[in-house]
Amino acid sequence: MQKYDSKQLLKSESVPDFLKKEFVRRIDGNSRYSLRAFARDLDLSPSRLSESMNLKSGVSLATVEKISTRLKMTKSDRTLLRDLYLAKGKQNRATRDMALQNIA
């Protein structure tokens, strides 16, 4: 499996945004790379991944953790991805504000 691009993570506004950017980056490296292959790499179903990337359904914190594990992210990048999730999620205001502060 390809290593994720931490620069894409830093430029992302949300978890779905990161997933879209990472998917495009992988396609740029291999024109035959597919959503099905990306889903396999993340251990998600292709339909679930597509729905998440297209904002038709949200991702859970457990899914965010699974993605960061499957991409073999560094601890700091795992924290950043988690904060992106918390900043856009339905958590209480204090949790969102703390996540936004960590991202900035």
CSV table of N, CA and C in Angstrom, one decimal, residues 22-101:
chain,number,residue,atom,x,y,z
A,22,GLU,N,-6.4,12.5,-1.1
A,22,GLU,CA,-5.5,11.3,-1.1
A,22,GLU,C,-5.8,10.4,-2.3
A,23,PHE,N,-7.1,10.2,-2.5
A,23,PHE,CA,-7.5,9.4,-3.6
A,23,PHE,C,-7.0,9.9,-5.0
A,24,VAL,N,-7.2,11.2,-5.2
A,24,VAL,CA,-6.7,11.9,-6.4
A,24,VAL,C,-5.2,11.7,-6.5
A,25,ARG,N,-4.5,11.9,-5.4
A,25,ARG,CA,-3.0,11.8,-5.5
A,25,ARG,C,-2.6,10.4,-5.9
A,26,ARG,N,-3.3,9.4,-5.4
A,26,ARG,CA,-3.0,8.0,-5.8
A,26,ARG,C,-3.4,7.7,-7.2
A,27,ILE,N,-4.4,8.3,-7.7
A,27,ILE,CA,-4.8,8.1,-9.1
A,27,ILE,C,-3.7,8.8,-10.0
A,28,ASP,N,-3.2,10.0,-9.6
A,28,ASP,CA,-2.2,10.6,-10.3
A,28,ASP,C,-0.9,9.8,-10.5
A,29,GLY,N,-0.7,9.0,-9.4
A,29,GLY,CA,0.5,8.1,-9.4
A,29,GLY,C,0.2,6.8,-10.2
A,30,ASN,N,-1.0,6.4,-10.3
A,30,ASN,CA,-1.4,5.2,-11.0
A,30,ASN,C,-2.8,5.3,-11.6
A,31,SER,N,-2.8,5.6,-12.9
A,31,SER,CA,-4.1,5.9,-13.5
A,31,SER,C,-5.1,4.7,-13.4
A,32,ARG,N,-4.7,3.5,-13.1
A,32,ARG,CA,-5.6,2.4,-13.0
A,32,ARG,C,-6.0,2.2,-11.5
A,33,TYR,N,-5.6,3.0,-10.6
A,33,TYR,CA,-6.0,2.9,-9.2
A,33,TYR,C,-7.5,3.3,-9.2
A,34,SER,N,-8.3,2.5,-8.4
A,34,SER,CA,-9.7,2.7,-8.4
A,34,SER,C,-10.2,3.0,-7.0
A,35,LEU,N,-11.4,3.4,-6.9
A,35,LEU,CA,-12.1,3.6,-5.6
A,35,LEU,C,-12.2,2.3,-4.9
A,36,ARG,N,-12.4,1.2,-5.6
A,36,ARG,CA,-12.4,-0.1,-5.0
A,36,ARG,C,-11.1,-0.4,-4.3
A,37,ALA,N,-10.0,-0.1,-5.0
A,37,ALA,CA,-8.6,-0.3,-4.5
A,37,ALA,C,-8.4,0.5,-3.2
A,38,PHE,N,-8.8,1.8,-3.3
A,38,PHE,CA,-8.6,2.7,-2.2
A,38,PHE,C,-9.4,2.2,-1.0
A,39,ALA,N,-10.7,1.7,-1.2
A,39,ALA,CA,-11.5,1.2,-0.2
A,39,ALA,C,-10.8,-0.1,0.5
A,40,ARG,N,-10.3,-0.9,-0.4
A,40,ARG,CA,-9.6,-2.1,0.1
A,40,ARG,C,-8.4,-1.7,1.0
A,41,ASP,N,-7.6,-0.7,0.5
A,41,ASP,CA,-6.5,-0.2,1.3
A,41,ASP,C,-6.9,0.3,2.7
A,42,LEU,N,-8.1,0.9,2.7
A,42,LEU,CA,-8.6,1.5,4.0
A,42,LEU,C,-9.4,0.5,4.8
A,43,ASP,N,-9.7,-0.7,4.2
A,43,ASP,CA,-10.5,-1.7,4.9
A,43,ASP,C,-11.9,-1.1,5.1
A,44,LEU,N,-12.5,-0.5,4.1
A,44,LEU,CA,-13.8,0.0,4.1
A,44,LEU,C,-14.6,-0.5,2.8
A,45,SER,N,-15.9,-0.5,2.9
A,45,SER,CA,-16.6,-0.9,1.7
A,45,SER,C,-16.5,0.2,0.7
A,46,PRO,N,-16.5,-0.1,-0.6
A,46,PRO,CA,-16.4,1.0,-1.6
A,46,PRO,C,-17.6,1.9,-1.5
A,47,SER,N,-18.8,1.4,-1.3
A,47,SER,CA,-20.0,2.2,-1.2
A,47,SER,C,-19.9,3.2,0.0
A,48,ARG,N,-19.4,2.7,1.2
A,48,ARG,CA,-19.2,3.5,2.4
A,48,ARG,C,-18.2,4.6,2.1
A,49,LEU,N,-17.1,4.2,1.5
A,49,LEU,CA,-16.1,5.2,1.2
A,49,LEU,C,-16.6,6.3,0.3
A,50,SER,N,-17.3,5.9,-0.8
A,50,SER,CA,-17.9,6.8,-1.7
A,50,SER,C,-18.9,7.8,-1.0
A,51,GLU,N,-19.7,7.2,-0.2
A,51,GLU,CA,-20.7,8.1,0.5
A,51,GLU,C,-20.0,9.1,1.4
A,52,SER,N,-19.0,8.6,2.1
A,52,SER,CA,-18.2,9.5,3.0
A,52,SER,C,-17.5,10.6,2.2
A,53,MET,N,-16.9,10.3,1.1
A,53,MET,CA,-16.2,11.3,0.3
A,53,MET,C,-17.1,12.3,-0.3
A,54,ASN,N,-18.3,11.8,-0.6
A,54,ASN,CA,-19.3,12.7,-1.3
A,54,ASN,C,-20.3,13.4,-0.3
A,55,LEU,N,-20.0,13.2,1.0
A,55,LEU,CA,-20.7,13.9,2.1
A,55,LEU,C,-22.2,13.4,2.1
A,56,LYS,N,-22.4,12.2,1.7
A,56,LYS,CA,-23.8,11.6,1.8
A,56,LYS,C,-24.0,10.9,3.1
A,57,SER,N,-22.9,10.6,3.7
A,57,SER,CA,-22.9,10.0,5.1
A,57,SER,C,-21.6,10.4,5.8
A,58,GLY,N,-21.7,10.5,7.1
A,58,GLY,CA,-20.5,10.9,7.8
A,58,GLY,C,-19.7,9.7,8.2
A,59,VAL,N,-18.5,10.0,8.7
A,59,VAL,CA,-17.6,8.9,9.2
A,59,VAL,C,-17.6,9.0,10.7
A,60,SER,N,-17.5,7.9,11.3
A,60,SER,CA,-17.4,7.8,12.8
A,60,SER,C,-16.0,8.0,13.3
A,61,LEU,N,-15.8,8.3,14.5
A,61,LEU,CA,-14.5,8.4,15.1
A,61,LEU,C,-13.7,7.1,15.0
A,62,ALA,N,-14.5,6.0,15.1
A,62,ALA,CA,-13.8,4.6,14.9
A,62,ALA,C,-13.3,4.5,13.5
A,63,THR,N,-14.1,4.9,12.5
A,63,THR,CA,-13.6,4.9,11.1
A,63,THR,C,-12.4,5.7,10.9
A,64,VAL,N,-12.4,6.9,11.5
A,64,VAL,CA,-11.2,7.8,11.4
A,64,VAL,C,-10.0,7.1,12.0
A,65,GLU,N,-10.2,6.5,13.1
A,65,GLU,CA,-9.0,5.8,13.7
A,65,GLU,C,-8.6,4.6,12.8
A,66,LYS,N,-9.5,3.9,12.2
A,66,LYS,CA,-9.2,2.8,11.3
A,66,LYS,C,-8.5,3.3,10.1
A,67,ILE,N,-8.9,4.4,9.5
A,67,ILE,CA,-8.2,5.0,8.4
A,67,ILE,C,-6.8,5.4,8.7
A,68,SER,N,-6.6,6.0,9.9
A,68,SER,CA,-5.3,6.4,10.3
A,68,SER,C,-4.3,5.2,10.5
A,69,THR,N,-4.9,4.2,11.0
A,69,THR,CA,-4.1,2.9,11.3
A,69,THR,C,-3.8,2.3,9.9
A,70,ARG,N,-4.7,2.2,9.0
A,70,ARG,CA,-4.5,1.5,7.7
A,70,ARG,C,-3.5,2.3,6.9
A,71,LEU,N,-3.5,3.7,7.1
A,71,LEU,CA,-2.5,4.5,6.3
A,71,LEU,C,-1.2,4.6,7.0
A,72,LYS,N,-1.1,4.0,8.2
A,72,LYS,CA,0.2,4.0,9.0
A,72,LYS,C,0.7,5.4,9.2
A,73,MET,N,-0.3,6.2,9.7
A,73,MET,CA,0.0,7.6,10.0
A,73,MET,C,0.9,7.7,11.2
A,74,THR,N,1.7,8.8,11.2
A,74,THR,CA,2.5,9.1,12.4
A,74,THR,C,1.5,9.6,13.5
A,75,LYS,N,2.0,9.6,14.7
A,75,LYS,CA,1.1,10.0,15.8
A,75,LYS,C,0.6,11.4,15.7
A,76,SER,N,1.4,12.3,15.2
A,76,SER,CA,1.0,13.7,15.1
A,76,SER,C,-0.1,13.8,13.9
A,77,ASP,N,0.1,13.0,12.9
A,77,ASP,CA,-0.9,13.1,11.8
A,77,ASP,C,-2.2,12.4,12.2
A,78,ARG,N,-2.1,11.4,13.0
A,78,ARG,CA,-3.3,10.7,13.6
A,78,ARG,C,-4.1,11.7,14.4
A,79,THR,N,-3.4,12.5,15.2
A,79,THR,CA,-4.0,13.5,16.0
A,79,THR,C,-4.6,14.6,15.2
A,80,LEU,N,-4.0,15.0,14.1
A,80,LEU,CA,-4.5,16.0,13.2
A,80,LEU,C,-5.8,15.5,12.5
A,81,LEU,N,-5.8,14.3,12.0
A,81,LEU,CA,-6.9,13.7,11.4
A,81,LEU,C,-8.1,13.6,12.4
A,82,ARG,N,-7.8,13.2,13.6
A,82,ARG,CA,-8.8,13.1,14.6
A,82,ARG,C,-9.4,14.5,14.9
A,83,ASP,N,-8.5,15.5,15.0
A,83,ASP,CA,-9.0,16.9,15.2
A,83,ASP,C,-9.8,17.4,14.1
A,84,LEU,N,-9.5,17.1,12.8
A,84,LEU,CA,-10.3,17.4,11.7
A,84,LEU,C,-11.7,16.9,11.9
A,85,TYR,N,-11.8,15.6,12.3
A,85,TYR,CA,-13.1,15.0,12.5
A,85,TYR,C,-13.8,15.7,13.7
A,86,LEU,N,-13.2,15.9,14.8
A,86,LEU,CA,-13.8,16.6,15.9
A,86,LEU,C,-14.3,18.0,15.6
A,87,ALA,N,-13.5,18.7,14.8
A,87,ALA,CA,-13.8,20.1,14.5
A,87,ALA,C,-15.1,20.2,13.6
A,88,LYS,N,-15.3,19.2,12.8
A,88,LYS,CA,-16.5,19.3,11.9
A,88,LYS,C,-17.6,18.4,12.4
A,89,GLY,N,-17.4,17.7,13.5
A,89,GLY,CA,-18.4,16.7,14.0
A,89,GLY,C,-19.5,17.3,14.8
A,90,LYS,N,-20.3,16.5,15.4
A,90,LYS,CA,-21.5,16.9,16.1
A,90,LYS,C,-21.2,16.8,17.6
A,91,GLN,N,-20.0,17.0,18.0
A,91,GLN,CA,-19.6,16.9,19.4
A,91,GLN,C,-20.0,18.3,20.1
A,92,ASN,N,-19.9,18.3,21.4
A,92,ASN,CA,-20.2,19.6,22.0
A,92,ASN,C,-19.3,20.7,21.6
A,93,ARG,N,-19.7,21.9,21.9
A,93,ARG,CA,-19.0,23.1,21.4
A,93,ARG,C,-17.5,23.1,22.0
A,94,ALA,N,-17.3,22.8,23.2
A,94,ALA,CA,-16.0,22.8,23.8
A,94,ALA,C,-15.1,21.9,23.1
A,95,THR,N,-15.5,20.7,22.7
A,95,THR,CA,-14.7,19.7,22.0
A,95,THR,C,-14.4,20.3,20.6
A,96,ARG,N,-15.4,20.8,19.9
A,96,ARG,CA,-15.1,21.4,18.6
A,96,ARG,C,-14.1,22.5,18.7
A,97,ASP,N,-14.3,23.4,19.7
A,97,ASP,CA,-13.4,24.6,19.8
A,97,ASP,C,-12.0,24.1,20.1
A,98,MET,N,-11.8,23.1,20.9
A,98,MET,CA,-10.5,22.6,21.3
A,98,MET,C,-9.8,22.0,20.0
A,99,ALA,N,-10.6,21.3,19.2
A,99,ALA,CA,-10.1,20.7,18.0
A,99,ALA,C,-9.7,21.7,17.0
A,100,LEU,N,-10.5,22.8,16.9
A,100,LEU,CA,-10.1,23.9,16.0
A,100,LEU,C,-8.9,24.6,16.4
A,101,GLN,N,-8.7,24.7,17.7
A,101,GLN,CA,-7.5,25.4,18.3
A,101,GLN,C,-6.3,24.5,18.0
